Tab-separated table of C-alpha atoms and ligand atoms in Angstrom:
chain	number	residue	atom	x	y	z
A	1	MET	CA	-67.335	-93.487	-40.635
A	2	GLU	CA	-64.669	-91.059	-40.492
A	3	VAL	CA	-65.322	-87.350	-40.985
A	4	ILE	CA	-62.564	-85.103	-41.806
A	5	ILE	CA	-63.173	-81.166	-42.117
A	6	GLN	CA	-60.725	-79.088	-43.907
A	7	ASP	CA	-60.823	-75.281	-44.402
A	8	ASN	CA	-61.454	-75.464	-47.819
A	9	ALA	CA	-61.805	-77.813	-51.251
A	10	GLU	CA	-58.022	-77.520	-52.011
A	11	SER	CA	-56.738	-78.809	-48.540
A	12	ALA	CA	-59.673	-81.483	-48.526
A	13	SER	CA	-58.576	-82.762	-52.042
A	14	ARG	CA	-55.099	-82.915	-50.908
A	15	VAL	CA	-55.786	-85.341	-48.023
A	16	GLY	CA	-58.173	-87.300	-50.433
A	17	ALA	CA	-55.294	-87.612	-52.698
A	18	GLU	CA	-52.928	-88.855	-49.809
A	19	ILE	CA	-55.286	-91.580	-49.245
A	20	VAL	CA	-55.273	-92.667	-53.115
A	21	LYS	CA	-51.689	-92.416	-52.914
A	22	LYS	CA	-51.412	-94.847	-50.019
A	23	ILE	CA	-53.533	-97.354	-51.741
A	24	VAL	CA	-51.835	-97.015	-55.026
A	25	THR	CA	-48.435	-97.301	-53.404
A	26	ALA	CA	-49.414	-100.408	-51.142
A	27	LYS	CA	-51.128	-102.466	-54.123
A	28	GLN	CA	-49.503	-101.762	-57.513
A	29	ASN	CA	-52.661	-103.480	-59.164
A	30	ALA	CA	-55.182	-101.482	-57.057
A	31	ILE	CA	-58.805	-101.518	-58.311
A	32	LEU	CA	-60.185	-97.887	-58.235
A	33	GLY	CA	-63.597	-96.624	-58.358
A	34	LEU	CA	-63.946	-93.322	-59.953
A	35	ALA	CA	-66.602	-90.578	-59.813
A	36	THR	CA	-67.139	-87.575	-62.350
A	37	GLY	CA	-68.536	-83.943	-61.809
A	38	GLN	CA	-67.135	-81.043	-60.020
A	39	THR	CA	-66.241	-82.575	-56.817
A	40	PRO	CA	-63.205	-84.602	-57.758
A	41	LEU	CA	-61.512	-82.284	-60.140
A	42	LEU	CA	-58.990	-80.811	-57.732
A	43	LEU	CA	-58.134	-84.453	-56.210
A	44	TYR	CA	-57.510	-85.590	-59.782
A	45	ARG	CA	-55.356	-82.509	-60.334
A	46	GLU	CA	-53.401	-83.561	-57.240
A	47	LEU	CA	-53.310	-87.228	-58.413
A	48	VAL	CA	-51.779	-85.850	-61.703
A	49	ARG	CA	-49.277	-83.722	-59.865
A	50	MET	CA	-48.024	-86.632	-58.113
A	51	HIS	CA	-47.742	-88.782	-60.957
A	52	ARG	CA	-45.688	-86.141	-62.758
A	53	LYS	CA	-43.504	-84.683	-59.681
A	54	GLU	CA	-43.480	-87.668	-57.399
A	55	GLY	CA	-43.377	-90.653	-60.098
A	56	LEU	CA	-46.729	-92.050	-58.478
A	57	ASP	CA	-47.129	-94.997	-61.005
A	58	PHE	CA	-50.653	-95.985	-61.922
A	59	SER	CA	-49.783	-98.538	-64.490
A	60	GLY	CA	-50.955	-101.462	-62.669
A	61	CYS	CA	-54.346	-100.090	-61.562
A	62	THR	CA	-57.454	-100.866	-63.031
A	63	THR	CA	-60.383	-98.394	-62.882
A	64	PHE	CA	-64.252	-98.382	-62.995
A	65	ASN	CA	-66.304	-95.511	-63.092
A	66	LEU	CA	-69.396	-95.133	-61.421
A	67	ASP	CA	-71.802	-94.013	-64.018
A	68	GLU	CA	-72.110	-92.966	-67.892
A	69	TYR	CA	-75.233	-91.396	-69.612
A	70	VAL	CA	-77.502	-93.379	-71.885
A	71	GLY	CA	-77.246	-92.486	-75.468
A	72	LEU	CA	-74.285	-90.151	-75.447
A	73	ASP	CA	-71.509	-90.890	-77.577
A	74	LYS	CA	-68.326	-91.388	-75.443
A	75	ASP	CA	-66.644	-88.321	-77.520
A	76	HIS	CA	-69.500	-86.172	-76.854
A	77	PRO	CA	-67.794	-83.266	-74.522
A	78	ALA	CA	-70.181	-83.934	-71.570
A	79	SER	CA	-69.938	-87.651	-71.586
A	80	TYR	CA	-68.334	-89.152	-68.645
A	81	ASN	CA	-65.728	-91.011	-71.061
A	82	SER	CA	-64.674	-87.350	-72.349
A	83	TYR	CA	-64.517	-86.082	-68.668
A	84	MET	CA	-62.295	-88.714	-67.593
A	85	ARG	CA	-60.037	-88.599	-70.654
A	86	ASN	CA	-59.579	-84.969	-70.318
A	87	ASN	CA	-59.530	-84.378	-66.358
A	88	LEU	CA	-57.279	-87.593	-65.653
A	89	PHE	CA	-56.727	-90.704	-67.945
A	90	LYS	CA	-54.613	-88.799	-70.505
A	91	HIS	CA	-52.240	-87.294	-67.557
A	92	LEU	CA	-51.672	-90.621	-66.219
A	93	ASN	CA	-50.229	-93.709	-67.144
A	94	ILE	CA	-53.166	-96.371	-67.154
A	95	PRO	CA	-53.397	-98.730	-70.053
A	96	ASP	CA	-56.505	-98.164	-71.818
A	97	ASP	CA	-57.652	-101.932	-71.513
A	98	GLN	CA	-57.617	-101.122	-67.904
A	99	ILE	CA	-60.276	-98.447	-67.754
A	100	ASN	CA	-63.739	-99.596	-67.540
A	101	ILE	CA	-66.781	-97.033	-67.808
A	102	PRO	CA	-70.296	-98.449	-68.576
A	103	ASP	CA	-71.254	-98.364	-72.278
A	104	GLY	CA	-74.273	-95.914	-72.376
A	105	MET	CA	-74.564	-96.537	-76.387
A	106	SER	CA	-74.904	-100.313	-75.975
A	107	ASP	CA	-78.350	-101.456	-77.545
A	108	ASP	CA	-78.137	-104.142	-74.791
A	109	ILE	CA	-77.890	-102.180	-71.502
A	110	PRO	CA	-78.979	-104.965	-69.160
A	111	SER	CA	-76.094	-107.072	-70.372
A	112	VAL	CA	-73.582	-103.990	-70.159
A	113	CYS	CA	-74.864	-103.783	-66.183
A	114	ILE	CA	-74.494	-107.674	-65.681
A	115	ASN	CA	-70.938	-107.712	-67.154
A	116	TYR	CA	-69.999	-104.567	-65.271
A	117	GLU	CA	-70.671	-106.389	-62.063
A	118	LYS	CA	-69.168	-109.444	-63.175
A	119	LYS	CA	-65.737	-107.802	-64.134
A	120	ILE	CA	-65.556	-105.867	-60.926
A	121	ALA	CA	-66.105	-109.149	-59.149
A	122	LYS	CA	-63.826	-111.251	-61.331
A	123	LEU	CA	-60.881	-108.623	-60.406
A	124	GLY	CA	-61.259	-109.073	-56.639
A	125	GLY	CA	-63.684	-105.972	-56.076
A	126	ILE	CA	-63.064	-102.439	-55.747
A	127	ASP	CA	-60.357	-101.365	-53.302
A	128	LEU	CA	-61.087	-97.458	-53.130
A	129	GLN	CA	-64.168	-95.937	-54.379
A	130	ILE	CA	-64.082	-92.365	-54.782
A	131	LEU	CA	-67.574	-90.587	-54.421
A	132	GLY	CA	-69.146	-87.063	-54.709
A	133	ILE	CA	-72.708	-86.577	-53.363
A	134	GLY	CA	-75.803	-84.917	-54.958
A	135	ALA	CA	-77.903	-82.149	-53.054
A	136	ASP	CA	-80.525	-84.784	-52.849
A	137	GLY	CA	-78.023	-87.306	-51.295
A	138	HIS	CA	-77.589	-89.418	-54.267
A	139	ILE	CA	-74.205	-91.502	-54.793
A	140	ALA	CA	-73.472	-92.372	-58.248
A	141	PHE	CA	-76.605	-91.991	-59.772
A	142	ASN	CA	-78.760	-93.740	-57.200
A	143	GLU	CA	-81.447	-91.144	-56.972
A	144	PRO	CA	-83.917	-91.056	-53.676
A	145	ILE	CA	-85.535	-94.232	-53.220
A	146	SER	CA	-82.879	-96.234	-54.981
A	147	SER	CA	-82.730	-99.790	-53.341
A	148	LEU	CA	-80.071	-99.843	-50.796
A	149	LYS	CA	-79.119	-103.369	-52.406
A	150	SER	CA	-79.135	-102.252	-55.778
A	151	ARG	CA	-76.537	-103.412	-58.537
A	152	THR	CA	-75.564	-101.595	-61.760
A	153	ARG	CA	-78.436	-100.890	-63.777
A	154	ILE	CA	-80.287	-98.359	-65.670
A	155	LYS	CA	-81.658	-95.163	-63.639
A	156	THR	CA	-83.857	-92.257	-64.502
A	157	LEU	CA	-82.508	-88.980	-63.340
A	158	MET	CA	-84.406	-86.709	-61.102
A	159	LYS	CA	-85.209	-83.175	-62.582
A	160	GLN	CA	-82.889	-81.512	-59.806
A	161	THR	CA	-79.903	-83.621	-61.271
A	162	LYS	CA	-80.805	-82.839	-64.516
A	163	ARG	CA	-80.703	-79.128	-63.731
A	164	ASP	CA	-77.601	-79.395	-61.855
A	165	ASN	CA	-76.002	-81.038	-64.685
A	166	ALA	CA	-77.179	-78.769	-67.364
A	167	GLN	CA	-74.102	-76.687	-66.925
A	168	PHE	CA	-72.078	-79.200	-69.085
A	169	PHE	CA	-74.656	-79.202	-71.730
A	170	ASN	CA	-74.533	-75.483	-72.510
A	171	GLY	CA	-76.928	-74.708	-69.705
A	172	ASP	CA	-79.704	-76.745	-71.581
A	173	ILE	CA	-81.548	-79.001	-69.524
A	174	ASP	CA	-83.289	-80.688	-72.439
A	175	GLN	CA	-79.762	-81.852	-73.764
A	176	VAL	CA	-79.214	-83.830	-70.505
A	177	PRO	CA	-80.257	-87.312	-71.212
A	178	ASN	CA	-82.917	-88.817	-69.007
A	179	HIS	CA	-81.221	-92.113	-68.392
A	180	VAL	CA	-77.837	-93.248	-66.858
A	181	ILE	CA	-76.199	-96.485	-66.334
A	182	THR	CA	-75.031	-96.446	-62.486
A	183	MET	CA	-73.250	-98.740	-60.257
A	184	GLY	CA	-75.706	-99.659	-57.459
A	185	VAL	CA	-75.798	-98.774	-53.856
A	186	ALA	CA	-74.794	-102.274	-53.068
A	187	THR	CA	-71.955	-102.243	-55.716
A	188	ILE	CA	-70.681	-99.134	-53.918
A	189	MET	CA	-71.043	-101.040	-50.426
A	190	ASP	CA	-68.849	-103.824	-51.714
A	191	SER	CA	-65.665	-101.480	-51.921
A	192	GLN	CA	-63.063	-102.121	-49.316
A	193	ILE	CA	-62.757	-98.113	-48.809
A	194	CYS	CA	-65.142	-95.429	-49.858
A	195	LEU	CA	-64.017	-91.945	-50.045
A	196	MET	CA	-66.558	-89.369	-50.228
A	197	LEU	CA	-65.672	-85.492	-50.826
A	198	ALA	CA	-68.306	-82.642	-50.851
A	199	PHE	CA	-67.762	-78.966	-50.970
A	200	GLY	CA	-69.858	-75.958	-50.470
A	201	GLU	CA	-73.117	-74.791	-48.889
A	202	GLU	CA	-75.220	-76.588	-51.401
A	203	LYS	CA	-74.081	-80.062	-50.069
A	204	ALA	CA	-74.535	-79.189	-46.159
A	205	LYS	CA	-77.826	-80.333	-45.933
A	206	ALA	CA	-77.076	-83.974	-47.690
A	207	ILE	CA	-73.927	-84.364	-45.758
A	208	ALA	CA	-75.660	-83.844	-42.397
A	209	ALA	CA	-78.344	-86.499	-43.728
A	210	THR	CA	-75.743	-88.825	-44.631
A	211	ILE	CA	-73.661	-88.984	-41.729
A	212	GLU	CA	-76.133	-88.125	-38.960
A	213	GLY	CA	-79.306	-88.740	-40.156
A	214	PRO	CA	-81.377	-92.133	-40.392
A	215	ILE	CA	-80.422	-94.751	-42.797
A	216	SER	CA	-82.887	-94.355	-45.599
A	217	ALA	CA	-83.351	-94.975	-49.187
A	218	MET	CA	-84.697	-91.491	-49.585
A	219	VAL	CA	-80.944	-90.497	-48.773
A	220	PRO	CA	-78.975	-93.399	-50.698
A	221	ALA	CA	-75.514	-91.991	-49.278
A	222	SER	CA	-76.767	-92.764	-45.719
A	223	ALA	CA	-76.356	-96.406	-46.626
A	224	LEU	CA	-72.678	-95.526	-45.984
A	225	GLN	CA	-73.330	-95.672	-42.432
A	226	MET	CA	-73.261	-99.564	-42.790
A	227	HIS	CA	-70.070	-99.464	-44.416
A	228	GLN	CA	-66.973	-100.310	-42.665
A	229	ASN	CA	-64.545	-98.042	-43.870
A	230	THR	CA	-65.962	-94.682	-45.408
A	231	ILE	CA	-64.106	-91.385	-44.963
A	232	VAL	CA	-65.938	-88.338	-45.809
A	233	ILE	CA	-63.857	-85.331	-46.627
A	234	ILE	CA	-65.746	-82.037	-46.588
A	235	ASP	CA	-64.921	-78.114	-46.359
A	236	GLU	CA	-66.382	-75.804	-43.714
A	237	ALA	CA	-69.349	-74.998	-45.874
A	238	ALA	CA	-70.301	-78.679	-46.397
A	239	ALA	CA	-69.876	-79.165	-42.611
A	240	SER	CA	-72.196	-76.498	-41.545
A	241	LYS	CA	-75.378	-78.494	-40.789
A	242	LEU	CA	-73.691	-81.209	-38.693
A	243	ASN	CA	-74.103	-81.536	-35.137
A	244	LYS	CA	-70.851	-83.070	-34.123
A	245	THR	CA	-68.211	-81.198	-35.913
A	246	GLN	CA	-66.408	-80.789	-32.616
A	247	TYR	CA	-66.184	-84.440	-32.072
A	248	TYR	CA	-65.189	-84.969	-35.738
A	249	ARG	CA	-62.164	-82.599	-35.450
A	250	TYR	CA	-61.050	-84.069	-32.216
A	251	VAL	CA	-60.889	-87.390	-33.479
A	252	TYR	CA	-58.970	-86.347	-36.576
A	253	GLU	CA	-56.867	-84.069	-34.579
A	254	ASN	CA	-55.923	-87.103	-31.977
A	255	LYS	CA	-55.415	-89.723	-34.363
A	256	PRO	CA	-52.528	-92.211	-33.471
A	257	GLN	CA	-49.493	-91.677	-35.659
A	258	TRP	CA	-49.810	-95.039	-37.305
A	259	GLN	CA	-53.496	-94.343	-38.567
A	260	LYS	CA	-52.408	-90.907	-40.162
A	261	TYR	CA	-52.508	-90.919	-43.967
B	301	F6R	C1	-70.675	-88.612	-60.680
B	301	F6R	C2	-71.635	-89.097	-59.930
B	301	F6R	C3	-72.549	-88.030	-59.017
B	301	F6R	C4	-71.748	-86.950	-58.530
B	301	F6R	C5	-72.791	-85.895	-57.977
B	301	F6R	C6	-72.109	-84.738	-57.468
B	301	F6R	O1	-69.994	-89.907	-61.387
B	301	F6R	O2	-71.435	-90.266	-59.535
B	301	F6R	O3	-73.028	-88.945	-58.085
B	301	F6R	O4	-70.535	-87.456	-57.757
B	301	F6R	O5	-73.788	-85.572	-58.779
B	301	F6R	O6	-71.840	-83.918	-58.466
B	301	F6R	P1	-70.865	-82.611	-58.341
B	301	F6R	O7	-69.304	-83.207	-57.949
B	301	F6R	O8	-70.756	-82.224	-60.001
B	301	F6R	O9	-71.677	-81.873	-57.337
């Protein structure tokens, strides 16, 4: 695992966007795994800038989102479909038929999940998976005690996650759906590169447990310790409960030129 500590969310997101750019430039038909939430917003803004100002071409990319609410129409303002359209897709040149988000309105959720996994596998797997992290250590919506071998499936959100996400539902927790379709921990672990971002004091405990704690289903993100190529980019506040920050900074500052992004 590589840990990159930046002064703030802006510079962390710029470093993250450079990594995405490198992948998209090297492989025109890259398969990108995408997250929603507050965390990737600045990274997405930077990708849009790169597309507009630097001509970064996404037309060959295929995307798979991590998750979607069950029972929320894709045009609902709080759906992850809406989020992705507004914050990224309408600003880039990814053809609609190369965009994949689990269908939370289907009356056959198990088939949606199986077909999602099959489609990812058929296209050769995810090259780069962008991740945020919940304050309870969840990745995608794999809440604590999710199997570390889990695949795309339905999950029940914890009360705390519903509380955190109520901001997108006029602050009303009762409007937040109880269920989501989410990629599993094992689905995420199959990605070639995992790129996790986390900002703010409220993520510090989960980040410390993910990077320096024991691997445990109680902190699903800690499974990334078993992943061969995970990059965690955090701001000072999210890094504040880590023990080995000096070492992480030293590694980053002394990267061989050819390893730099
Ligand atoms: C969203 C997702 C979630 C979020 C996490 C953090 O697609 O998969 O795991 O990344 O809940 O959310 P924010 O970024 O809003 O703090």
